Amino acid sequence: MSLITPVTSGLTSLGTCNSMPRAPETHPLTWRLNDDASPIFLDEYRSKNGYEGARRALTELTPDQVAAEVKEAGIKGRGGAGFPAGVKWSLTMKGEGIPRGYLLCNADEMEPNTYKDRMLMEQQPHLLIEGMIIAAYANNSYRGYIFLRGEYVHAAANLRYAVEEARAAGLLGKDIFGTGFDFDLFVHTGAGRYICGEETALINSLEGKRANPRAKPPFPGQSGAWGKPTVVNNVETLCNVPAVMANGIEWFHGLCREGSEDHGTKLMGFTGKVRNPGLWELPFGITAREVLEDYAGGMRDGLKLKAFQPGGAGTDFLPASNIDIQMCSNGFGAIRSRMGTALALAMDETCSIVSVIRNIEEFMAHESCGWCTPCRDGLPWSVKLLRAIEAGEGRPGDIELLEEIVHNAGPGNTFCALAPGAISPLGSAIRYFRDEFEAGIRSSSVQASPAAAHPSLGTA
Amino acid sequence: MSSLYSDLITSDRAEALKYELTEEERAEIIAEIGHYENPRAASIEALKIVQKRQGWVPDEAIPAVAEVLGIPASDVEGVATFYSQIFRQPVGRHIIRLCDSMVCFINGYETLRGKIKSELGIDVGQTTSDDRFTLIPVVCLGNCDKSPAMMVDDDTYSNLSPDNLMSVLEAYK
């Protein structure tokens, strides 16, 4: 039937999600997975209750009712920012005289230490397609694009194969489920650049432009891709929708642990200096310690946890004393921090905080799109200072200068969230591990000159 | 050739910039245009199609792509210089994307980079003298639970070590 050859074995995402105990009632994102990671295509997906959520949504509910159910269920964005998906959907412009718009799936998974969407797309492409059909119905989108990073070649093959299967089965195209609703879907692959994961930069990139973020307002829900109402959701967010439609809000609310204001389950991970790095579908509200000790097997032999980053390069470095924190947005909100993607990184006593943060800021400086000054100039400046401190060549005043950059690149000074996300880990690293920075300052009475350290003013 | 571009260059230069897309390349680009609201949106995909031929996108290809899309060559150039996976210089037969993000960094990235440097004589951004490999940095490969990771062309490798790194690369001639 198809010209596309799916990739059925040797998938990179074969991992702990394929071997952990799981059940339909408790693991909506992973219960269908095969132990050998062989991808679930249409027949198997349908035999495992697939497309029942979409059938109910399209045949029994109005678009506004679907948006209302997603809002009430409390599905929050799983890409790191945690914005409630139902609220986003309820703000999409639709109605008489308003053109039908686009549903974009943000599959540009590039946040360092994030490997969850890869698994969903390589192994369960129809779960994402089903979520997109429901989202498109709720938002009156006539066309969808899966914006996939170019390096995910296996995910691209399996998604394209699944889209063809769905189209041939009448699940995409005209008159889906005989309801008169039309929606078609394309896989769009990118060509690199972290900034494409920012939703308005993603829209520019999809339109074939440089991926500079756009000023908001107008928000994408009012005027996004090609000037039409546009919704951008993360892969995992969309994959949560079918089960909510099929099993109901009450069931969804019963999945998380007590004390969590986030509902449902989350793909969580632990990597770095742990014994068994992996990815697991776990209830919101589980503690970071449980993920580390019960799932990742604790720290590698002889190593002691010094710090962890809970969810990607753009989240704070937290000291080991925070390890009993609940993995949910209110858990991190209580210490004025963010959970991010919930795929955590463990650092031990042998990891230099200054070196790791230097690596992160090098990455962020390289990936800045260059549009806003605090990001374009501030991030390379921080790299220069961090390299000096790492080499033991820091000057008195450098730490204060870094703190100034943290402030100036923080929220509110740039178009998008790249700079605030890039610089927040640096702020936390200085806050909790200041002694490691101080150890890199040369004992000298010479005062630092900001101009001399600035990449475009001083000696580069 | 697009008028904007040809206005800016002398006829000699225009001759030097002559670049013919093959029928297949043109057809592939036109098929991509059909997936979007306008031809401009296919610009990134068009550049990737062109890149397949020689592994990189020479300057001369820019006006040729612009002509098919019906947009200014300067806009195609702007896109071609923004995205990191569009190469604007000659590259080797195989591309090594060695993940340098934080998880691979703490799991031994610098050792692996040093191994490539000592064995192949190239650092990040360089190509071996026999044009076999080019080493480029890459945004986190999303394989962090099996770190350190790299890609060679379209193949992903996990759990690398200084001991197994070269035997992986050996397979690419």
XYZ file of C-alpha atoms in Angstrom:
633
model
C 0.000 0.000 0.000
C 2.683 2.400 0.994
C 5.872 3.751 -0.525
C 7.176 4.422 2.948
C 9.028 1.693 4.793
C 8.454 1.845 8.530
C 11.286 1.102 10.921
C 10.171 -1.892 12.950
C 13.307 -2.941 14.773
C 16.442 -1.410 16.198
C 14.624 1.688 17.408
C 16.756 3.987 19.525
C 13.915 4.513 21.986
C 13.798 0.892 23.182
C 14.199 1.365 26.897
C 12.789 1.150 30.393
C 9.300 2.181 29.220
C 9.147 -1.132 27.371
C 9.926 -3.211 30.440
C 8.296 -1.438 33.381
C 5.016 -2.900 34.721
C 2.123 -0.981 33.191
C -1.629 -1.230 32.724
C -4.329 0.538 30.682
C -5.944 2.000 33.812
C -2.771 3.606 35.110
C -0.423 4.109 32.154
C -2.369 5.768 29.321
C 0.806 6.737 27.433
C 2.716 3.464 27.592
C 0.391 0.491 28.244
C 0.186 -0.387 24.566
C 3.964 -0.530 24.075
C 5.519 -3.818 23.063
C 8.344 -5.211 25.144
C 10.641 -5.257 22.110
C 9.627 -1.716 21.117
C 8.175 -2.854 17.792
C 5.992 0.052 16.668
C 2.232 -0.098 17.019
C 0.582 0.503 13.677
C -3.092 0.744 12.808
C -4.420 -2.794 13.273
C -2.672 -3.293 16.586
C -3.538 0.201 17.771
C -7.212 -0.366 16.985
C -7.175 -3.715 18.734
C -5.914 -1.878 21.820
C -8.824 0.565 22.023
C -7.196 2.946 19.536
C -9.228 5.773 18.003
C -12.092 5.223 20.482
C -11.333 8.584 22.113
C -11.465 10.323 18.748
C -14.678 8.514 17.837
C -16.384 9.680 21.018
C -15.115 13.258 20.675
C -16.174 13.672 17.065
C -19.461 11.794 17.172
C -20.780 12.664 20.644
C -19.349 16.077 21.528
C -19.243 19.541 20.020
C -15.816 21.160 19.519
C -16.451 23.478 22.466
C -17.378 20.522 24.667
C -14.100 18.815 23.761
C -12.124 21.941 24.679
C -14.113 22.232 27.905
C -13.399 18.606 28.845
C -9.677 19.025 28.210
C -9.764 22.187 30.307
C -11.606 20.503 33.146
C -9.323 17.470 32.976
C -6.450 19.895 33.505
C -4.066 18.603 30.851
C -1.103 20.935 31.079
C 1.481 21.397 28.338
C 4.138 18.687 28.531
C 6.799 20.562 26.578
C 8.212 22.241 29.662
C 6.130 25.392 30.143
C 3.045 23.691 31.598
C 0.396 25.978 30.121
C -3.083 24.391 30.386
C -3.961 22.941 26.968
C -7.711 23.428 27.413
C -7.229 27.117 28.181
C -5.090 27.484 25.058
C -7.782 25.753 23.018
C -10.560 27.913 24.424
C -8.670 31.009 23.229
C -8.459 29.857 19.596
C -10.493 32.137 17.339
C -13.291 30.235 15.655
C -16.750 30.911 14.394
C -18.677 32.599 11.632
C -16.436 34.416 9.162
C -13.192 33.271 10.764
C -11.085 31.045 8.508
C -10.221 27.559 9.683
C -6.617 27.372 10.833
C -3.827 25.023 11.735
C -2.880 22.555 14.401
C 0.877 22.288 14.840
C 2.479 19.550 16.840
C 5.755 20.662 18.356
C 7.923 17.597 17.827
C 11.147 19.556 17.635
C 12.503 17.777 20.694
C 15.859 19.491 21.295
C 15.852 20.454 24.961
C 19.024 18.902 26.364
C 18.135 15.807 28.405
C 14.762 15.296 26.717
C 14.044 11.979 24.988
C 10.353 11.336 25.613
C 8.650 12.477 22.392
C 11.084 10.336 20.403
C 9.714 7.254 22.160
C 6.067 8.226 21.604
C 6.566 8.924 17.902
C 8.826 5.991 17.053
C 6.645 3.432 18.818
C 3.109 4.850 18.939
C 2.578 7.196 16.004
C -1.185 6.603 15.971
C -1.564 7.829 19.545
C -0.251 11.205 18.400
C -2.387 11.194 15.254
C -5.494 10.404 17.315
C -4.676 13.244 19.707
C -4.238 15.582 16.764
C -7.578 14.624 15.211
C -9.318 15.459 18.488
C -7.359 18.701 18.930
C -8.068 19.718 15.341
C -11.780 19.124 15.880
C -11.791 21.224 19.056
C -9.881 24.068 17.406
C -11.521 23.951 13.962
C -8.173 23.266 12.298
C -8.371 22.011 8.740
C -4.736 21.043 8.455
C -2.068 19.834 10.825
C 1.697 19.683 10.691
C 3.972 17.602 12.863
C 7.080 19.784 13.127
C 9.708 17.109 13.659
C 13.420 17.626 14.176
C 15.422 16.390 11.212
C 17.586 13.995 13.226
C 14.594 11.821 14.211
C 14.681 9.788 11.016
C 12.983 6.703 12.460
C 10.197 8.771 13.969
C 9.715 10.464 10.593
C 9.389 7.130 8.785
C 6.947 5.680 11.293
C 4.825 8.829 11.502
C 4.631 9.086 7.713
C 3.667 5.431 7.456
C 1.011 5.854 10.149
C -0.379 8.997 8.500
C -0.789 7.048 5.262
C -2.511 4.224 7.127
C -4.860 6.682 8.828
C -5.615 8.436 5.553
C -6.378 5.126 3.828
C -8.689 4.155 6.706
C -10.619 7.426 6.495
C -9.305 8.677 9.845
C -7.710 11.626 8.067
C -9.103 13.487 5.102
C -12.750 14.227 4.382
C -15.746 13.449 6.544
C -13.948 11.722 9.421
C -16.252 9.221 11.269
C -19.036 10.388 8.947
C -19.306 13.640 10.875
C -18.530 16.001 8.010
C -15.314 17.055 9.739
C -12.269 17.356 7.438
C -8.680 17.338 8.588
C -5.422 16.348 6.949
C -1.968 15.988 8.383
C 1.608 16.356 7.153
C 4.998 15.565 8.640
C 7.384 18.514 8.313
C 11.024 17.977 9.204
C 13.267 20.788 10.380
C 16.892 21.578 9.662
C 18.290 22.190 13.116
C 18.201 25.105 15.592
C 16.848 24.784 19.134
C 14.880 28.014 18.780
C 12.426 26.243 16.439
C 10.826 24.758 19.564
C 9.563 28.229 20.571
C 6.024 28.271 19.244
C 6.141 31.487 17.198
C 9.647 30.672 15.900
C 8.256 27.280 14.934
C 5.512 29.021 12.943
C 8.067 31.194 11.119
C 10.158 28.131 10.380
C 7.145 26.233 9.065
C 6.442 29.161 6.749
C 9.964 28.775 5.355
C 11.498 31.733 7.125
C 14.335 32.201 9.600
C 13.158 30.952 12.970
C 13.022 34.257 14.835
C 10.223 34.397 17.407
C 7.321 36.771 16.809
C 6.092 39.472 19.130
C 2.881 38.593 20.984
C 0.100 39.693 20.683
C -1.313 38.625 18.364
C -1.149 35.169 19.880
C -1.054 32.188 17.514
C -4.645 31.370 18.453
C -5.654 34.684 16.878
C -3.157 34.905 14.023
C -0.490 32.244 13.615
C 0.673 30.276 10.603
C -0.132 32.111 7.371
C -2.173 34.586 9.390
C -4.771 32.056 10.494
C -5.747 30.804 13.974
C -3.078 28.306 14.999
C -2.643 25.983 17.945
C 0.785 24.628 18.890
C 0.949 21.678 21.294
C 3.745 19.346 22.354
C 3.717 15.667 21.332
C 3.160 14.329 24.856
C 0.382 16.868 25.499
C -1.531 15.680 22.440
C -0.903 12.032 23.349
C -2.743 12.604 26.642
C -5.948 13.673 24.936
C -7.304 10.361 23.545
C -7.462 8.616 26.931
C -9.219 11.581 28.532
C -11.840 11.425 25.783
C -12.209 7.650 26.103
C -12.006 7.222 29.892
C -13.295 10.494 31.260
C -12.191 13.311 33.501
C -12.783 11.555 36.811
C -10.499 8.700 35.811
C -7.819 11.173 34.723
C -8.047 13.052 38.013
C -7.476 9.807 39.883
C -4.081 9.142 38.320
C -1.838 11.591 40.174
C -0.546 11.435 43.726
C -2.066 13.393 46.559
C -0.785 16.949 46.726
C -0.283 17.346 42.985
C -2.202 20.077 41.226
C -1.202 18.574 37.876
C -3.389 15.733 36.704
C -2.537 12.496 35.008
C 0.786 10.858 34.369
C 4.046 12.213 33.013
C 6.925 10.688 31.159
C 9.750 11.202 33.623
C 13.400 10.310 33.453
C 16.656 10.325 35.324
C 20.034 10.423 33.601
C 23.597 11.347 34.380
C 25.442 9.646 37.184
C 22.635 7.226 38.038
C 22.849 3.448 37.912
C 20.017 2.784 35.433
C 19.124 5.839 33.372
C 15.704 5.599 31.785
C 12.261 6.883 30.955
C 9.115 5.909 32.858
C 5.456 6.885 32.837
C 4.795 7.972 36.415
C 2.049 9.786 38.317
C 2.438 13.492 38.902
C 3.348 14.120 42.526
C 5.805 11.252 42.864
C 8.967 12.507 44.563
C 12.232 13.040 42.742
C 13.815 10.682 45.259
C 11.476 7.843 44.258
C 12.289 8.350 40.577
C 15.993 8.386 41.362
C 16.101 5.493 43.812
C 13.198 3.201 42.869
C 13.383 3.583 39.099
C 16.897 4.758 38.214
C 18.473 2.503 40.848
C 20.090 5.355 42.743
C 23.489 6.832 42.101
C 26.251 4.764 40.501
C 28.461 2.885 42.916
C 30.380 5.111 45.260
C 28.885 8.334 43.950
C 26.928 10.816 46.021
C 24.234 13.106 44.621
C 25.374 16.721 44.680
C 22.838 18.452 42.458
C 20.050 17.686 40.021
C 18.257 19.495 37.259
C 14.620 18.389 37.225
C 13.597 18.924 33.612
C 15.984 20.047 30.928
C 18.803 22.517 30.398
C 16.479 25.432 31.073
C 15.603 24.411 34.625
C 17.393 25.216 37.873
C 20.295 23.358 39.434
C 18.902 22.169 42.736
C 20.982 20.885 45.648
C 20.586 17.278 46.807
C 18.629 18.531 49.823
C 15.675 19.141 47.462
C 15.442 15.518 46.337
C 12.210 14.878 48.259
C 10.391 17.450 46.133
C 7.157 16.329 44.463
C 7.350 16.116 40.684
C 4.500 18.503 39.813
C 4.280 22.199 39.037
C 3.107 23.200 42.520
C 5.908 21.159 44.070
C 8.488 23.269 42.263
C 6.421 26.446 42.527
C 6.781 26.197 46.303
C 10.535 26.749 45.966
C 10.069 29.292 43.158
C 11.448 26.911 40.589
C 10.133 24.990 37.575
C 9.752 21.309 36.837
C 10.322 21.697 33.089
C 10.054 18.407 31.208
C 10.483 16.187 34.339
C 13.401 14.352 32.742
C 16.019 14.923 35.404
C 19.809 14.934 35.440
C 21.854 13.792 38.435
C 25.282 15.257 39.154
C 27.673 13.830 41.709
C 30.559 15.305 43.673
C 32.966 14.796 40.770
C 30.901 16.974 38.427
C 32.038 20.576 38.400
C 28.975 22.822 38.549
C 30.922 25.563 36.762
C 31.864 23.198 33.902
C 28.315 21.882 33.436
C 26.820 25.365 33.451
C 29.525 26.498 31.019
C 28.478 23.659 28.704
C 24.824 24.716 28.989
C 25.528 28.393 28.319
C 27.749 27.514 25.337
C 24.814 25.582 23.948
C 22.353 28.407 24.615
C 24.692 31.082 23.231
C 25.122 29.039 20.064
C 21.388 28.466 19.721
C 20.255 32.051 20.350
C 18.563 33.296 17.186
C 20.263 36.655 17.689
C 17.131 38.778 17.658
C 17.272 40.310 21.160
C 20.361 41.961 22.639
C 20.302 40.409 26.148
C 20.287 36.951 24.562
C 22.602 37.577 21.599
C 25.243 39.422 23.630
C 24.518 38.370 27.201
C 24.809 34.623 26.703
C 28.238 34.681 24.948
C 29.411 37.108 27.626
C 28.407 34.641 30.325
C 30.306 31.900 28.470
C 33.448 34.013 28.422
C 33.220 34.670 32.150
C 32.437 31.027 32.923
C 35.382 29.785 30.875
C 37.647 32.111 32.822
C 36.262 30.944 36.165
C 36.523 27.307 35.089
C 40.199 27.871 34.277
C 40.816 29.536 37.628
C 41.287 32.831 35.824
C 38.166 34.630 37.044
C 38.546 38.158 38.311
C 37.007 39.686 41.401
C 33.620 41.013 40.354
C 33.019 38.324 37.728
C 30.405 36.515 39.829
C 28.546 39.771 40.391
C 28.773 40.422 36.657
C 27.271 36.999 35.976
C 24.462 37.818 38.382
C 23.837 41.030 36.466
C 23.604 39.051 33.212
C 21.186 36.634 34.918
C 19.026 39.633 35.789
C 19.252 41.343 32.399
C 18.536 38.225 30.337
C 15.690 37.243 32.669
C 11.940 37.326 32.086
C 10.500 40.393 30.401
C 13.580 41.614 28.548
C 13.363 39.467 25.429
C 10.759 38.439 22.834
C 10.768 34.805 23.823
C 11.637 32.484 26.690
C 14.983 31.262 25.368
C 17.118 33.765 27.307
C 15.196 33.483 30.605
C 15.340 29.692 30.323
C 18.994 29.785 29.346
C 20.043 31.980 32.227
C 17.881 30.633 35.057
C 20.119 27.570 35.665
C 23.111 29.916 35.963
C 21.299 31.985 38.582
C 20.461 28.874 40.584
C 23.975 27.481 40.242
C 25.446 30.668 41.706
C 22.776 30.726 44.418
C 23.340 27.161 45.627
C 26.982 26.506 44.674
C 28.608 29.919 44.996
C 31.734 28.460 46.585
C 32.549 26.603 43.358
C 32.440 29.876 41.460
C 34.507 31.656 44.104
C 37.142 28.932 43.839
C 37.710 30.006 40.228
C 38.388 33.649 41.036
C 42.033 34.639 41.050
C 42.986 36.251 44.328
C 43.889 39.656 43.052
C 43.025 43.197 43.941
C 42.477 44.145 40.290
C 38.818 45.014 39.741
C 37.000 43.443 36.821
C 36.301 45.714 33.920
C 33.000 44.767 32.279
C 34.147 46.211 28.965
C 37.248 44.065 28.906
C 35.227 40.905 29.364
C 32.511 41.773 26.858
C 32.943 39.739 23.683
C 32.195 42.620 21.349
C 34.003 45.309 23.289
C 37.065 43.722 24.761
C 39.665 41.286 23.570
C 37.709 38.428 22.084
C 17.357 32.889 -12.555
C 15.431 35.260 -10.326
C 15.439 38.841 -11.512
C 16.495 40.255 -8.160
C 19.633 38.194 -8.114
C 20.546 38.689 -11.756
C 20.160 42.470 -11.493
C 22.872 42.580 -8.900
C 25.510 40.623 -10.739
C 27.410 41.023 -13.957
C 26.830 38.644 -16.839
C 30.209 36.958 -16.215
C 29.239 36.330 -12.636
C 25.830 35.096 -13.744
C 27.542 32.566 -15.976
C 29.690 31.399 -13.072
C 26.593 31.079 -10.896
C 24.754 28.918 -13.390
C 23.450 25.875 -11.606
C 20.972 23.473 -13.043
C 18.611 21.525 -10.865
C 18.011 18.051 -12.189
C 14.508 17.138 -13.321
C 14.200 14.877 -10.282
C 15.237 17.631 -7.887
C 12.808 20.056 -9.465
C 9.985 17.508 -9.306
C 10.726 16.719 -5.663
C 10.668 20.403 -4.744
C 7.407 20.972 -6.616
C 5.848 17.994 -4.809
C 6.881 19.510 -1.472
C 5.308 22.850 -2.388
C 1.973 21.021 -2.577
C 2.103 20.294 1.167
C 2.020 23.959 2.151
C 0.029 27.138 1.739
C 2.658 28.771 -0.456
C 5.944 27.837 -2.184
C 8.102 29.734 0.322
C 7.280 27.194 3.012
C 9.084 24.533 0.992
C 12.372 26.462 1.064
C 13.988 24.425 3.846
C 12.899 21.151 2.264
C 14.142 22.382 -1.128
C 17.572 23.096 0.318
C 17.649 19.628 1.864
C 16.806 18.156 -1.537
C 19.659 20.076 -3.149
C 22.007 19.079 -0.333
C 21.479 15.391 -1.095
C 23.449 15.687 -4.357
C 26.853 16.837 -3.038
C 26.288 16.779 0.701
C 26.232 20.587 0.882
C 24.574 23.584 -0.749
C 26.849 25.676 -2.967
C 26.158 29.391 -3.496
C 25.178 28.738 -7.103
C 22.244 26.581 -5.996
C 20.558 29.446 -4.141
C 19.185 31.343 -7.180
C 18.188 28.035 -8.764
C 16.074 27.145 -5.709
C 14.708 30.691 -5.544
C 13.537 30.436 -9.122
C 11.525 27.265 -8.502
C 9.949 28.764 -5.384
C 9.366 32.156 -6.970
C 10.878 34.050 -4.054
C 13.966 36.324 -3.884
C 17.317 34.571 -3.754
C 18.195 36.727 -0.749
C 15.353 35.090 1.192
C 16.591 31.599 0.295
C 20.095 32.667 1.337
C 18.694 33.928 4.649
C 17.138 30.543 5.347
C 20.179 28.613 4.104
C 22.461 30.476 6.521
C 20.139 30.180 9.534
C 19.644 26.452 9.895
C 22.540 24.409 11.192
C 21.838 21.271 9.165
C 22.127 23.082 5.836
C 25.823 22.975 5.047
C 27.348 25.800 3.031
C 30.845 24.401 2.726
C 32.017 21.082 1.316
C 31.736 18.230 3.810
C 33.138 14.724 3.942
C 31.346 11.610 2.712
C 30.056 10.948 6.229
C 28.834 13.401 8.842
C 29.607 12.663 12.483
C 27.202 14.423 14.825
C 28.731 14.039 18.255
C 26.266 15.089 20.946
C 27.823 17.742 23.191
C 24.838 18.573 25.381
C 25.062 18.375 29.146
C 24.286 14.694 29.743
C 26.819 13.528 27.158
C 29.156 16.242 28.447
C 29.235 14.770 31.946
C 29.358 11.228 30.534
C 32.537 11.728 28.553
C 31.938 13.884 25.471
C 35.315 15.587 25.753
C 37.140 12.249 25.880
C 35.321 11.082 22.743
C 36.073 14.337 20.969
C 39.723 13.928 21.934
C 39.700 10.366 20.604
C 38.367 11.529 17.231
C 40.968 14.263 17.158
C 43.841 11.899 17.842
C 42.596 9.096 15.559
C 41.172 11.087 12.647
C 42.977 14.380 13.081
C 39.830 16.512 13.044
C 38.156 18.737 15.579
C 34.613 20.095 15.538
C 33.878 21.798 12.219
C 36.709 20.051 10.332
C 36.912 17.443 7.575
C 39.495 14.679 7.261
C 42.058 15.182 4.491
C 40.673 12.141 2.634
C 37.151 13.692 2.727
C 35.833 10.704 4.635
C 34.425 12.396 7.746
C 33.250 15.816 8.864
C 32.723 16.318 12.600
C 29.961 18.750 13.534
C 28.359 19.692 16.845
C 24.684 18.904 17.292
C 21.892 19.904 19.617
C 21.094 17.156 22.161
C 20.217 14.017 20.186
C 17.425 12.965 22.549
C 19.143 9.740 23.511
C 20.213 10.808 26.998
C 19.334 7.582 28.813
C 21.915 5.854 26.578
C 24.532 8.577 26.666
C 27.102 9.325 25.260
C 25.460 9.380 21.845
C 26.268 10.345 18.300
C 24.876 10.053 14.809
C 26.855 9.031 11.765
C 24.826 10.106 8.745
C 21.303 8.821 9.599
C 22.398 6.182 12.116
C 22.246 6.769 15.869
C 24.731 5.192 18.278
C 24.372 4.857 22.037
C 26.536 4.128 25.066
C 29.744 5.126 23.336
C 33.132 4.792 24.929
C 36.680 5.542 23.795
C 36.956 1.783 23.222
C 33.975 1.246 20.927
C 33.953 4.621 19.161
C 36.459 3.821 16.439
C 34.977 0.430 15.590
C 31.647 2.199 14.940
C 33.341 4.709 12.642
C 35.349 1.995 10.906
C 32.191 0.791 9.134
C 31.889 4.089 7.235
C 34.242 4.095 4.263
